[in-house]
Coordinates of C-alpha atoms in Angstrom, one line a residue:
Chain A
M1 CA -169.4 -44.8 -123.4
T2 CA -170.6 -47.1 -126.3
D3 CA -169.4 -50.7 -126.1
R4 CA -167.2 -50.2 -129.1
T5 CA -165.3 -47.4 -127.6
A6 CA -164.7 -49.4 -124.3
E7 CA -163.7 -52.3 -126.3
K8 CA -161.1 -50.1 -128.3
E9 CA -159.8 -48.7 -125.1
E10 CA -159.3 -51.9 -123.6
V11 CA -157.3 -53.2 -126.6
R12 CA -155.2 -49.9 -126.4
A13 CA -154.5 -50.6 -122.7
G14 CA -153.4 -54.0 -123.2
A15 CA -151.1 -53.0 -126.3
A16 CA -149.3 -50.3 -124.3
I17 CA -145.6 -50.4 -123.1
D18 CA -145.3 -51.2 -119.5
W19 CA -143.3 -48.1 -118.3
T20 CA -143.1 -49.0 -114.6
P21 CA -140.0 -51.1 -114.6
I22 CA -138.2 -48.6 -116.7
L23 CA -139.3 -45.6 -114.7
L24 CA -138.3 -47.7 -111.8
T25 CA -134.7 -48.5 -113.3
V26 CA -134.5 -44.6 -113.6
A27 CA -135.8 -44.0 -110.3
V28 CA -133.1 -46.3 -108.5
A29 CA -130.4 -44.4 -110.5
L30 CA -131.8 -40.9 -109.3
A31 CA -132.2 -42.1 -105.8
A32 CA -128.5 -43.2 -105.6
I33 CA -127.4 -39.5 -106.1
P34 CA -128.0 -38.3 -102.4
L35 CA -126.6 -41.6 -101.0
V36 CA -123.5 -41.7 -103.0
G37 CA -123.1 -38.0 -102.0
S38 CA -120.8 -36.8 -104.9
F39 CA -122.2 -36.3 -108.4
S40 CA -118.9 -36.9 -110.2
T41 CA -118.5 -40.3 -108.4
W42 CA -122.4 -41.1 -108.8
V43 CA -121.7 -40.5 -112.9
T44 CA -118.7 -42.8 -112.7
L45 CA -120.7 -45.5 -110.9
T46 CA -123.7 -45.1 -113.1
V47 CA -121.4 -45.4 -116.3
A48 CA -119.7 -48.3 -115.1
A49 CA -123.1 -49.9 -114.1
L50 CA -124.6 -49.3 -117.6
A51 CA -121.4 -50.9 -119.0
M52 CA -121.7 -53.9 -116.6
G53 CA -125.5 -54.1 -117.3
M54 CA -125.1 -54.1 -121.0
M55 CA -122.4 -56.8 -120.8
I56 CA -124.6 -59.3 -118.9
F57 CA -127.5 -58.3 -121.4
I58 CA -125.4 -59.5 -123.9
M59 CA -124.6 -62.8 -122.2
A60 CA -128.0 -63.2 -120.9
S61 CA -130.5 -62.5 -123.7
G62 CA -129.4 -65.9 -125.6
L63 CA -130.2 -67.7 -122.5
T64 CA -133.6 -66.3 -121.9
L65 CA -134.9 -66.7 -125.3
V66 CA -133.5 -70.5 -125.2
F67 CA -135.5 -70.9 -122.0
G68 CA -138.7 -69.1 -123.4
L69 CA -138.7 -71.1 -126.7
M70 CA -138.1 -74.6 -125.6
D71 CA -138.2 -74.5 -121.6
V72 CA -134.7 -75.6 -121.5
I73 CA -132.7 -74.8 -118.4
N74 CA -129.2 -74.7 -119.7
F75 CA -126.6 -74.3 -116.8
G76 CA -123.9 -74.7 -119.4
H77 CA -124.5 -71.1 -120.7
G78 CA -121.4 -70.0 -118.4
V79 CA -118.9 -71.8 -120.1
F80 CA -119.8 -70.2 -123.5
I81 CA -118.8 -67.0 -121.9
S82 CA -115.5 -68.3 -121.0
V83 CA -115.0 -70.2 -124.3
G84 CA -115.7 -67.0 -126.1
A85 CA -113.1 -65.0 -123.9
Y86 CA -110.5 -67.5 -124.6
M87 CA -111.3 -67.6 -128.3
G88 CA -110.7 -64.0 -128.3
L89 CA -107.4 -64.6 -126.7
L90 CA -106.4 -67.0 -129.6
V91 CA -106.8 -63.9 -132.0
L92 CA -105.2 -61.4 -129.3
W93 CA -102.2 -63.4 -128.9
P94 CA -100.9 -63.3 -132.5
L95 CA -102.2 -59.5 -133.1
A96 CA -100.4 -58.2 -129.8
G97 CA -98.7 -55.6 -132.2
W98 CA -102.2 -54.1 -133.1
V99 CA -103.3 -54.1 -129.6
D100 CA -100.3 -51.8 -128.6
S101 CA -100.4 -49.7 -131.9
S102 CA -101.3 -46.0 -131.5
S103 CA -103.6 -46.6 -134.8
V104 CA -107.2 -46.5 -133.8
F105 CA -108.1 -48.4 -137.1
L106 CA -105.8 -51.4 -136.0
N107 CA -107.3 -51.2 -132.3
V108 CA -111.0 -51.5 -133.6
A109 CA -109.8 -54.1 -136.1
V110 CA -108.4 -56.4 -133.3
L111 CA -111.5 -56.1 -131.1
L112 CA -113.8 -56.7 -134.1
L113 CA -111.6 -59.7 -135.2
C114 CA -111.9 -61.2 -131.5
I115 CA -115.5 -60.6 -131.5
A116 CA -116.1 -62.1 -134.8
F117 CA -113.7 -65.1 -134.1
A118 CA -115.3 -65.7 -130.8
M119 CA -118.8 -65.6 -131.8
A120 CA -118.2 -67.7 -134.6
A121 CA -116.4 -70.2 -132.6
T122 CA -118.9 -70.0 -129.7
G123 CA -121.8 -70.5 -131.9
L124 CA -120.2 -73.6 -133.5
F125 CA -119.6 -74.9 -130.0
G126 CA -123.1 -74.1 -129.3
L127 CA -124.4 -76.4 -132.0
A128 CA -122.1 -79.0 -130.6
F129 CA -123.4 -78.6 -127.2
E130 CA -127.1 -78.4 -128.2
R131 CA -126.8 -81.8 -130.1
V132 CA -124.8 -83.7 -127.7
I133 CA -125.9 -82.3 -124.3
V134 CA -129.4 -80.6 -124.3
R135 CA -131.1 -82.7 -127.2
P136 CA -131.4 -86.0 -125.3
V137 CA -133.1 -84.1 -122.3
Y138 CA -135.6 -82.0 -123.8
G139 CA -138.5 -81.9 -121.3
Q140 CA -136.8 -83.0 -118.4
H141 CA -135.9 -80.1 -116.2
L142 CA -133.8 -81.9 -113.6
K143 CA -131.8 -84.1 -116.1
Q144 CA -131.2 -80.7 -118.0
I145 CA -130.0 -79.0 -114.9
L146 CA -127.6 -82.1 -114.2
V147 CA -126.5 -82.6 -117.7
T148 CA -125.7 -79.1 -118.5
M149 CA -123.8 -78.5 -115.4
G150 CA -121.9 -81.6 -116.1
G151 CA -121.2 -80.3 -119.6
L152 CA -120.2 -77.0 -118.3
I153 CA -117.5 -79.0 -115.9
V154 CA -116.1 -81.0 -118.8
V155 CA -115.6 -77.7 -121.0
E156 CA -114.0 -75.9 -118.0
Q157 CA -111.6 -78.8 -117.7
L158 CA -110.8 -78.7 -121.4
L159 CA -109.9 -75.1 -121.2
Y160 CA -108.0 -75.7 -118.1
A161 CA -106.0 -78.4 -120.1
F162 CA -105.6 -76.2 -123.0
F163 CA -104.8 -72.7 -121.3
G164 CA -103.6 -73.9 -117.9
G165 CA -105.0 -72.9 -114.5
N166 CA -103.5 -69.4 -114.1
P167 CA -105.4 -66.6 -114.9
I168 CA -104.1 -64.7 -118.2
T169 CA -104.0 -60.7 -118.1
I170 CA -104.8 -59.2 -121.3
A171 CA -104.2 -55.6 -122.3
L172 CA -107.0 -53.1 -123.6
P173 CA -106.2 -52.0 -127.1
Q174 CA -104.2 -48.7 -127.1
S175 CA -107.2 -46.3 -127.9
F176 CA -109.6 -47.8 -125.6
R177 CA -107.5 -47.3 -122.4
G178 CA -107.8 -44.3 -119.9
G179 CA -110.8 -42.1 -119.7
L180 CA -112.7 -39.1 -121.2
A181 CA -113.1 -36.0 -119.0
F182 CA -116.3 -34.2 -119.0
G183 CA -115.7 -31.1 -116.8
P184 CA -113.2 -30.9 -114.0
D185 CA -114.4 -33.8 -111.9
I186 CA -116.2 -36.4 -114.3
V187 CA -114.1 -38.9 -115.8
V188 CA -115.4 -41.8 -117.8
E189 CA -113.5 -44.8 -118.9
R190 CA -113.5 -45.3 -122.6
Y191 CA -113.9 -49.0 -122.6
R192 CA -117.0 -48.6 -120.6
L193 CA -118.5 -46.2 -123.2
I194 CA -117.7 -48.9 -126.0
A195 CA -119.4 -51.7 -123.9
V196 CA -122.5 -49.6 -123.5
A197 CA -122.5 -48.8 -127.4
V198 CA -121.8 -52.7 -128.2
G199 CA -124.7 -53.5 -125.8
V200 CA -127.0 -50.9 -127.3
V201 CA -126.1 -51.9 -130.9
V202 CA -127.0 -55.7 -129.8
F203 CA -130.2 -54.7 -128.2
L204 CA -131.4 -52.7 -131.3
G205 CA -130.3 -55.5 -133.5
M206 CA -132.2 -57.9 -131.6
L207 CA -135.3 -55.6 -131.6
L208 CA -135.0 -55.3 -135.4
V209 CA -134.7 -59.1 -135.9
L210 CA -137.5 -60.0 -133.4
N211 CA -139.7 -57.2 -134.6
R212 CA -139.1 -56.9 -138.2
T213 CA -138.3 -60.5 -139.6
R214 CA -140.3 -63.5 -140.1
I215 CA -137.8 -65.4 -138.1
G216 CA -138.2 -63.0 -135.3
L217 CA -142.0 -63.3 -135.5
L218 CA -141.7 -67.1 -135.1
V219 CA -139.2 -66.9 -132.2
R220 CA -141.9 -64.5 -130.3
A221 CA -144.7 -66.8 -131.1
G222 CA -142.6 -69.6 -130.3
V223 CA -141.7 -68.1 -126.9
E224 CA -145.4 -68.1 -126.3
N225 CA -146.8 -71.2 -127.6
A226 CA -144.2 -73.6 -129.3
E227 CA -146.9 -76.3 -129.9
M228 CA -149.3 -74.0 -131.9
V229 CA -146.3 -72.8 -133.8
E230 CA -145.6 -76.3 -134.9
A231 CA -149.5 -76.8 -135.5
L232 CA -149.1 -74.0 -138.0
G233 CA -146.4 -75.7 -139.9
Y234 CA -143.2 -74.4 -138.8
N235 CA -140.4 -76.8 -137.4
I236 CA -139.9 -75.4 -134.0
R237 CA -136.8 -77.6 -133.2
R238 CA -135.0 -76.2 -136.1
L239 CA -135.8 -72.7 -134.9
F240 CA -134.6 -73.5 -131.5
I241 CA -131.2 -74.8 -132.9
G242 CA -130.8 -71.3 -134.6
V243 CA -131.6 -69.5 -131.5
F244 CA -129.5 -71.7 -129.5
V245 CA -126.5 -71.2 -131.6
A246 CA -127.3 -67.2 -131.8
G247 CA -127.6 -67.3 -128.1
S248 CA -124.3 -68.9 -127.7
A249 CA -122.3 -66.6 -130.0
L250 CA -123.9 -63.7 -128.1
A251 CA -122.4 -65.2 -124.9
G252 CA -119.2 -65.5 -126.7
L253 CA -119.4 -61.8 -127.5
G254 CA -120.2 -61.2 -124.0
G255 CA -117.0 -63.3 -122.8
V256 CA -114.8 -61.0 -125.0
M257 CA -116.3 -58.0 -123.9
W258 CA -116.3 -59.2 -120.0
G259 CA -112.7 -60.4 -120.6
F260 CA -111.6 -56.9 -122.0
Y261 CA -113.3 -55.3 -118.9
Q262 CA -111.7 -57.3 -116.3
Q263 CA -108.6 -57.4 -118.2
T264 CA -107.9 -61.0 -116.7
L265 CA -109.1 -64.3 -118.2
T266 CA -109.9 -67.2 -115.8
V267 CA -111.6 -70.4 -116.8
G268 CA -114.1 -69.9 -114.3
M269 CA -115.2 -66.5 -115.2
G270 CA -118.3 -67.8 -117.0
L271 CA -119.4 -69.4 -113.8
Q272 CA -119.0 -66.7 -111.6
V273 CA -121.2 -64.4 -113.8
L274 CA -123.8 -67.2 -114.4
V275 CA -125.6 -66.5 -111.1
L276 CA -126.1 -62.7 -112.2
I277 CA -127.3 -63.9 -115.6
F278 CA -129.8 -66.3 -113.9
I279 CA -131.0 -63.6 -111.6
V280 CA -131.3 -61.2 -114.6
V281 CA -133.4 -64.0 -116.7
I282 CA -135.6 -64.5 -113.8
I283 CA -136.5 -61.1 -112.9
G284 CA -136.6 -60.0 -116.4
G285 CA -139.4 -62.6 -117.1
L286 CA -138.3 -65.8 -118.7
G287 CA -138.1 -65.2 -122.6
S288 CA -138.5 -61.4 -122.6
I289 CA -135.7 -59.5 -124.3
G290 CA -136.8 -56.2 -122.9
G291 CA -137.0 -57.5 -119.5
C292 CA -133.6 -59.0 -119.8
L293 CA -132.3 -55.6 -120.6
I294 CA -134.1 -53.8 -117.7
G295 CA -133.3 -56.5 -115.5
S296 CA -129.5 -56.2 -116.4
L297 CA -129.2 -52.5 -116.0
L298 CA -131.1 -53.0 -112.5
V299 CA -128.9 -55.7 -111.2
A300 CA -125.8 -53.7 -112.5
L301 CA -127.0 -50.4 -111.0
I302 CA -127.9 -51.7 -107.5
A303 CA -124.5 -53.8 -107.6
N304 CA -122.6 -50.8 -108.1
Y305 CA -124.2 -48.4 -105.9
T306 CA -124.3 -50.9 -102.7
A307 CA -120.6 -51.8 -103.4
F308 CA -119.7 -48.2 -103.1
I309 CA -122.5 -47.2 -100.2
E310 CA -122.2 -50.4 -98.0
P311 CA -120.0 -52.9 -99.4
K312 CA -121.2 -55.6 -97.2
I313 CA -124.8 -55.3 -98.5
A314 CA -123.4 -55.5 -102.0
L315 CA -122.9 -59.4 -101.3
V316 CA -126.7 -59.8 -101.0
S317 CA -127.9 -56.9 -103.0
N318 CA -128.9 -59.0 -106.2
I319 CA -130.6 -61.6 -104.1
G320 CA -132.5 -58.9 -102.4
L321 CA -133.5 -57.2 -105.7
M322 CA -134.6 -60.7 -107.2
L323 CA -136.7 -61.4 -104.0
A324 CA -138.1 -57.7 -103.9
V325 CA -139.0 -58.0 -107.9
L326 CA -140.7 -61.5 -107.5
L327 CA -142.8 -60.3 -104.5
W328 CA -144.0 -57.4 -106.9
R329 CA -144.3 -59.4 -110.0
P330 CA -143.9 -63.2 -109.6
Q331 CA -143.5 -63.8 -113.3
G332 CA -140.6 -60.9 -113.5
L333 CA -140.9 -57.6 -114.8
Y334 CA -142.1 -58.4 -118.2
P335 CA -143.9 -61.6 -118.0
V336 CA -144.1 -63.6 -121.4
T337 CA -147.8 -64.8 -121.8
K338 CA -147.9 -68.6 -122.4
S339 CA -150.8 -69.5 -124.0
Chain B
M1 CA -167.9 -94.5 -152.8
P2 CA -165.3 -91.7 -152.8
E3 CA -162.4 -92.3 -150.4
P4 CA -162.8 -89.8 -147.5
L5 CA -160.3 -87.2 -147.1
L6 CA -159.5 -88.2 -143.8
S7 CA -159.9 -91.6 -142.1
L8 CA -158.9 -93.0 -138.7
D9 CA -158.7 -96.8 -138.5
G10 CA -158.5 -98.3 -135.2
V11 CA -156.6 -95.4 -133.6
H12 CA -155.5 -95.7 -129.7
T13 CA -154.0 -93.0 -127.9
H14 CA -152.2 -93.1 -124.6
I15 CA -151.4 -90.3 -122.5
G16 CA -149.1 -91.2 -119.7
R17 CA -150.6 -94.4 -118.2
Y18 CA -154.3 -93.4 -119.6
H19 CA -155.7 -95.2 -122.3
I20 CA -157.7 -92.2 -123.8
L21 CA -158.6 -93.3 -127.6
Q22 CA -159.6 -97.0 -127.6
G23 CA -159.9 -97.9 -131.2
V24 CA -161.2 -94.8 -132.9
D25 CA -162.8 -95.4 -136.5
L26 CA -163.6 -92.1 -138.3
A27 CA -164.3 -91.1 -141.7
V28 CA -164.4 -87.4 -142.9
P29 CA -165.9 -87.0 -146.3
R30 CA -164.2 -84.3 -148.7
G31 CA -166.1 -81.0 -149.0
G32 CA -168.5 -81.1 -145.8
F33 CA -168.8 -80.4 -142.3
T34 CA -168.6 -83.5 -140.2
V35 CA -169.5 -83.1 -136.1
L36 CA -168.0 -84.9 -133.4
L37 CA -170.3 -84.9 -130.7
G38 CA -169.7 -86.5 -127.3
R39 CA -169.7 -85.8 -123.5
N40 CA -166.8 -84.2 -121.7
G41 CA -163.9 -86.7 -121.5
A42 CA -165.2 -88.8 -124.4
G43 CA -162.1 -88.2 -126.5
K44 CA -163.1 -85.5 -128.7
T45 CA -160.1 -83.3 -128.1
T46 CA -157.6 -86.1 -127.9
T47 CA -158.8 -87.2 -131.4
L48 CA -158.1 -84.0 -133.0
R49 CA -154.5 -83.5 -131.3
T50 CA -153.8 -87.2 -132.3
I51 CA -154.8 -86.4 -135.9
M52 CA -152.4 -83.4 -135.7
G53 CA -149.6 -85.4 -134.3
M54 CA -149.4 -83.5 -131.1
W55 CA -150.2 -86.7 -129.1
K56 CA -148.9 -89.9 -131.1
A57 CA -151.3 -92.7 -132.0
S58 CA -150.1 -95.9 -130.2
K59 CA -151.8 -98.0 -132.6
G60 CA -153.9 -97.7 -135.6
S61 CA -153.7 -95.5 -138.8
I62 CA -154.6 -92.2 -139.8
R63 CA -154.8 -91.4 -143.6
F64 CA -155.1 -87.9 -144.8
A65 CA -155.7 -87.3 -148.8
G66 CA -154.6 -90.9 -149.4
N67 CA -151.5 -90.7 -147.4
D68 CA -150.7 -92.4 -144.0
V69 CA -149.8 -89.7 -141.6
T70 CA -149.8 -91.7 -138.6
A71 CA -146.3 -91.2 -137.4
R72 CA -145.5 -87.8 -139.0
P73 CA -144.4 -84.7 -137.0
T74 CA -146.9 -82.0 -136.3
P75 CA -145.4 -79.4 -138.7
Q76 CA -145.4 -81.9 -141.6
I77 CA -149.1 -82.8 -141.0
A78 CA -149.9 -79.0 -141.0
S79 CA -148.0 -78.7 -144.0
A80 CA -150.1 -81.3 -145.7
G81 CA -152.8 -79.3 -145.6
I82 CA -154.6 -79.3 -142.0
A83 CA -155.3 -76.4 -140.1
Y84 CA -155.9 -76.7 -136.2
V85 CA -158.3 -74.5 -134.1
P86 CA -157.5 -75.7 -130.7
E87 CA -160.2 -75.4 -127.6
N88 CA -158.0 -73.0 -125.8
M89 CA -157.4 -70.7 -129.0
S90 CA -153.9 -70.5 -128.5
I91 CA -153.6 -67.3 -130.2
F92 CA -150.2 -65.5 -129.8
A93 CA -151.1 -62.7 -127.1
G94 CA -147.9 -60.8 -127.5
L95 CA -148.3 -60.6 -131.2
T96 CA -150.7 -58.2 -133.0
V97 CA -153.8 -59.4 -135.0
R98 CA -151.9 -59.0 -138.2
E99 CA -148.8 -60.9 -137.1
N100 CA -150.9 -63.7 -135.9
L101 CA -152.5 -63.8 -139.4
V102 CA -149.2 -63.2 -141.2
L103 CA -147.7 -66.1 -139.1
A104 CA -150.3 -68.5 -140.3
A105 CA -150.0 -67.7 -143.7
R106 CA -146.8 -69.8 -144.4
S107 CA -146.2 -68.1 -147.9
G108 CA -145.3 -65.1 -145.7
E109 CA -148.0 -63.1 -147.7
I110 CA -151.5 -62.4 -146.9
D111 CA -153.8 -62.6 -149.9
P112 CA -155.9 -59.3 -149.7
K113 CA -158.8 -60.9 -151.0
R114 CA -159.0 -63.8 -148.5
L115 CA -158.3 -61.2 -146.0
E116 CA -161.3 -59.1 -147.1
W117 CA -163.4 -62.2 -146.7
I118 CA -162.0 -62.8 -143.3
F119 CA -162.9 -59.2 -142.4
S120 CA -166.3 -59.9 -143.8
L121 CA -166.8 -62.9 -141.7
F122 CA -165.1 -61.2 -138.4
P123 CA -165.4 -57.3 -138.8
A124 CA -163.8 -56.9 -135.3
L125 CA -160.4 -58.2 -136.5
Q126 CA -160.5 -55.3 -139.1
R127 CA -160.9 -52.9 -136.1
F128 CA -158.1 -54.4 -134.2
F129 CA -155.8 -55.5 -136.8
G130 CA -152.7 -53.6 -135.5
L131 CA -153.2 -54.1 -132.0
A132 CA -152.1 -56.8 -129.7
A133 CA -154.1 -60.1 -129.6
G134 CA -153.7 -60.8 -125.8
A135 CA -156.1 -57.5 -125.4
L136 CA -159.0 -58.9 -127.4
S137 CA -162.2 -60.3 -125.7
G138 CA -162.9 -64.0 -125.5
G139 CA -165.2 -64.1 -128.5
Q140 CA -162.6 -61.8 -130.5
K141 CA -159.8 -64.4 -129.6
Q142 CA -161.9 -67.2 -130.8
M143 CA -162.4 -65.3 -134.3
L144 CA -158.9 -64.8 -134.6
S145 CA -158.1 -68.4 -133.8
I146 CA -160.5 -69.4 -136.5
A147 CA -159.1 -66.7 -139.0
R148 CA -155.6 -68.1 -138.6
A149 CA -157.0 -71.4 -140.0
L150 CA -158.9 -69.8 -142.9
I151 CA -156.0 -67.3 -144.0
E152 CA -154.9 -69.7 -146.8
P153 CA -157.0 -72.5 -148.3
R154 CA -156.5 -75.6 -146.4
E155 CA -157.7 -79.0 -147.4
L156 CA -159.1 -79.9 -143.9
I157 CA -159.8 -77.6 -141.1
L158 CA -160.1 -78.9 -137.3
V159 CA -162.1 -76.9 -134.7
D160 CA -162.3 -77.8 -131.3
E161 CA -165.6 -76.3 -129.5
P162 CA -165.4 -72.8 -131.0
T163 CA -168.7 -71.8 -129.1
K164 CA -167.5 -72.8 -125.7
G165 CA -167.7 -70.0 -123.0
L166 CA -169.2 -67.6 -125.7
A167 CA -172.3 -65.1 -125.4
P168 CA -175.4 -66.3 -127.5
A169 CA -175.0 -63.3 -129.7
I170 CA -171.2 -64.3 -130.7
V171 CA -172.4 -67.7 -131.1
S172 CA -174.9 -66.8 -133.6
N173 CA -172.2 -64.9 -135.4
M174 CA -169.8 -67.8 -135.3
I175 CA -172.4 -70.1 -136.6
R176 CA -173.2 -67.4 -139.4
A177 CA -169.1 -67.4 -140.2
F178 CA -169.0 -71.1 -140.3
R179 CA -171.9 -71.2 -142.8
E180 CA -169.9 -69.1 -145.0
V181 CA -167.0 -71.2 -144.6
K182 CA -169.1 -74.3 -145.4
N183 CA -170.5 -72.4 -148.5
A184 CA -167.0 -71.9 -149.8
G185 CA -166.7 -75.5 -149.9
A186 CA -164.1 -76.3 -147.0
T187 CA -163.9 -79.5 -145.2
V188 CA -164.2 -79.3 -141.5
L189 CA -164.2 -81.5 -138.6
L190 CA -165.9 -79.7 -135.9
V191 CA -165.8 -80.7 -132.1
E192 CA -168.8 -79.4 -130.6
Q193 CA -171.0 -80.1 -127.4
N194 CA -173.8 -77.8 -128.3
F195 CA -176.2 -79.7 -130.2
M196 CA -178.2 -76.8 -131.6
A197 CA -175.2 -75.4 -133.3
A198 CA -173.9 -78.7 -134.5
R199 CA -177.1 -79.5 -136.1
M200 CA -177.0 -76.2 -137.9
L201 CA -173.7 -76.9 -139.2
G202 CA -173.3 -80.7 -139.9
D203 CA -173.5 -82.6 -142.9
T204 CA -172.4 -85.8 -141.3
V205 CA -172.0 -86.3 -137.4
A206 CA -170.0 -89.0 -135.2
V207 CA -170.6 -89.5 -131.6
M208 CA -167.8 -90.6 -129.2
D209 CA -168.3 -92.1 -125.8
D210 CA -165.5 -93.6 -123.8
G211 CA -162.6 -93.3 -126.3
R212 CA -164.6 -94.7 -129.3
I213 CA -167.1 -93.6 -132.1
V214 CA -170.5 -95.1 -131.1
H215 CA -172.5 -93.7 -134.2
Q216 CA -171.4 -92.3 -137.5
G217 CA -174.1 -91.0 -140.0
L218 CA -175.8 -88.0 -141.7
M219 CA -176.6 -85.2 -139.3
A220 CA -180.1 -84.9 -140.9
E221 CA -180.9 -88.5 -139.6
L222 CA -179.7 -87.8 -136.2
A223 CA -181.7 -84.5 -136.1
A224 CA -184.8 -86.1 -137.3
D225 CA -184.6 -89.1 -134.9
H226 CA -185.3 -88.0 -131.4
A227 CA -185.1 -91.9 -130.0
L228 CA -181.6 -91.9 -131.4
Q229 CA -180.6 -88.5 -130.1
H230 CA -181.9 -89.5 -126.6
R231 CA -179.9 -92.7 -126.9
L232 CA -176.7 -91.2 -128.1
L233 CA -176.7 -87.9 -126.4
G234 CA -178.9 -88.3 -123.4
L235 CA -176.7 -91.4 -122.8
H236 CA -174.1 -89.3 -120.9
L237 CA -176.5 -87.3 -118.9
D238 CA -177.8 -90.6 -117.4
K239 CA -174.1 -91.5 -116.8
H240 CA -173.3 -88.1 -115.0
Q241 CA -176.2 -87.6 -113.2

């Protein structure tokens, strides 16, 4: 083999997609078939896990980019989810008639309006959160944890003040209720399919922005080496603010989707899911969108299967998964090279 | 005497509690190669990073093209026309070679003629143009790092030890490439420990020790004066033996 051929092969190997975590996720799903016992139950559990995984991905993707780009640990991210869900509620209340209407158009419209308003409001809230809470503590991890956690508590209390402490029940729009039957035994809830579809759209949209636009190029470069991006003449702070706002808006979208999924809103819903989000961000690889997706799906699949097969194990399944992944790949499934 | 393109006047830099630069005075004339020599830890890299605003000067002033840039943030300094090739190369490993160059071309477009010229300097980059930069060899990464600084005309290019850790054949290629860059009229401030390489490229030379410039003059004079070489460059050997 000539030196040049060897050189080319080395480069090709380096550029290839790492299929192992993807295949692992598929293997986990397939391995659960005999353990679950019934194929129809397995399909139901798997679709539920895909829906849950996609919603976690939507909520976690912004956090992983924020951490990757500016090394900021934002424990306040959970409250963006709650804020998003409650902002959706503000749209849902006056449009209750659209929710109960049998018109698919009105049902889709109310969901889209909830999403649009929640994303806009949470994005603006994220902008204020970054300026007031995050900006003074750049580069200081301990202070970031303390201050963002404090911000989360303050905003949660504000939500209690405005919306009260009781859980609020919300109804799914009429067309999204019930399930779709596939054969005699398999029934899949419609909303779960919608959640999967929204997650896929968000993932493809993010891939498109990250891989096909200049802003995306800057974000990918910034996640690897923010200092060098600045040395090329780009203002990384401005870029970071944009990513922070987009990440907050995505958390708001996740809050709306999660709220409809649970059909109950509580002020603490964001904090409850925050632990899962951090697990996903860590096992996916800090700053990696692909890792975030695969991590979300793995977490959701294992949570759903273990909850069915052995509920007691379900309580520790995600921590166990995180430990196993970190023992295998200490930097996460798709580590981002920091140069 | 024409005003230098870049001048440092009594620059001090502190990193944490360490006082690294202790009054650096340096002039980089327009349109030539200035080589900054000195032992490890003399403050060469800190000088470049301070010029780029990555570490802020605690005292003194830095003037570039007639403007005081001492307190400016890094992106503004880069936008003023200074390109930086860091010691650790800092290429974006997850991006392709093409994307690394597109990012460095702040207009968003790569000038095809400029790219042809870069490919003539570093043919390996043409072969691996669409592939991940992280998979390149050490020498190729260094070529990419330099190409990033050359992809658009810049008034000044700061290069930090480009030959460090490279095989002799690659160092020869690198020197050839720098000669072409020099012939193209670029102004370069090159940090180098390899005196042979420095001698081949440098028009002017500055020698650093203990955070200060201890000598500045023409490279030809230093190359011809063995006693001066021994005093300036042998000095560190005596210190560290």
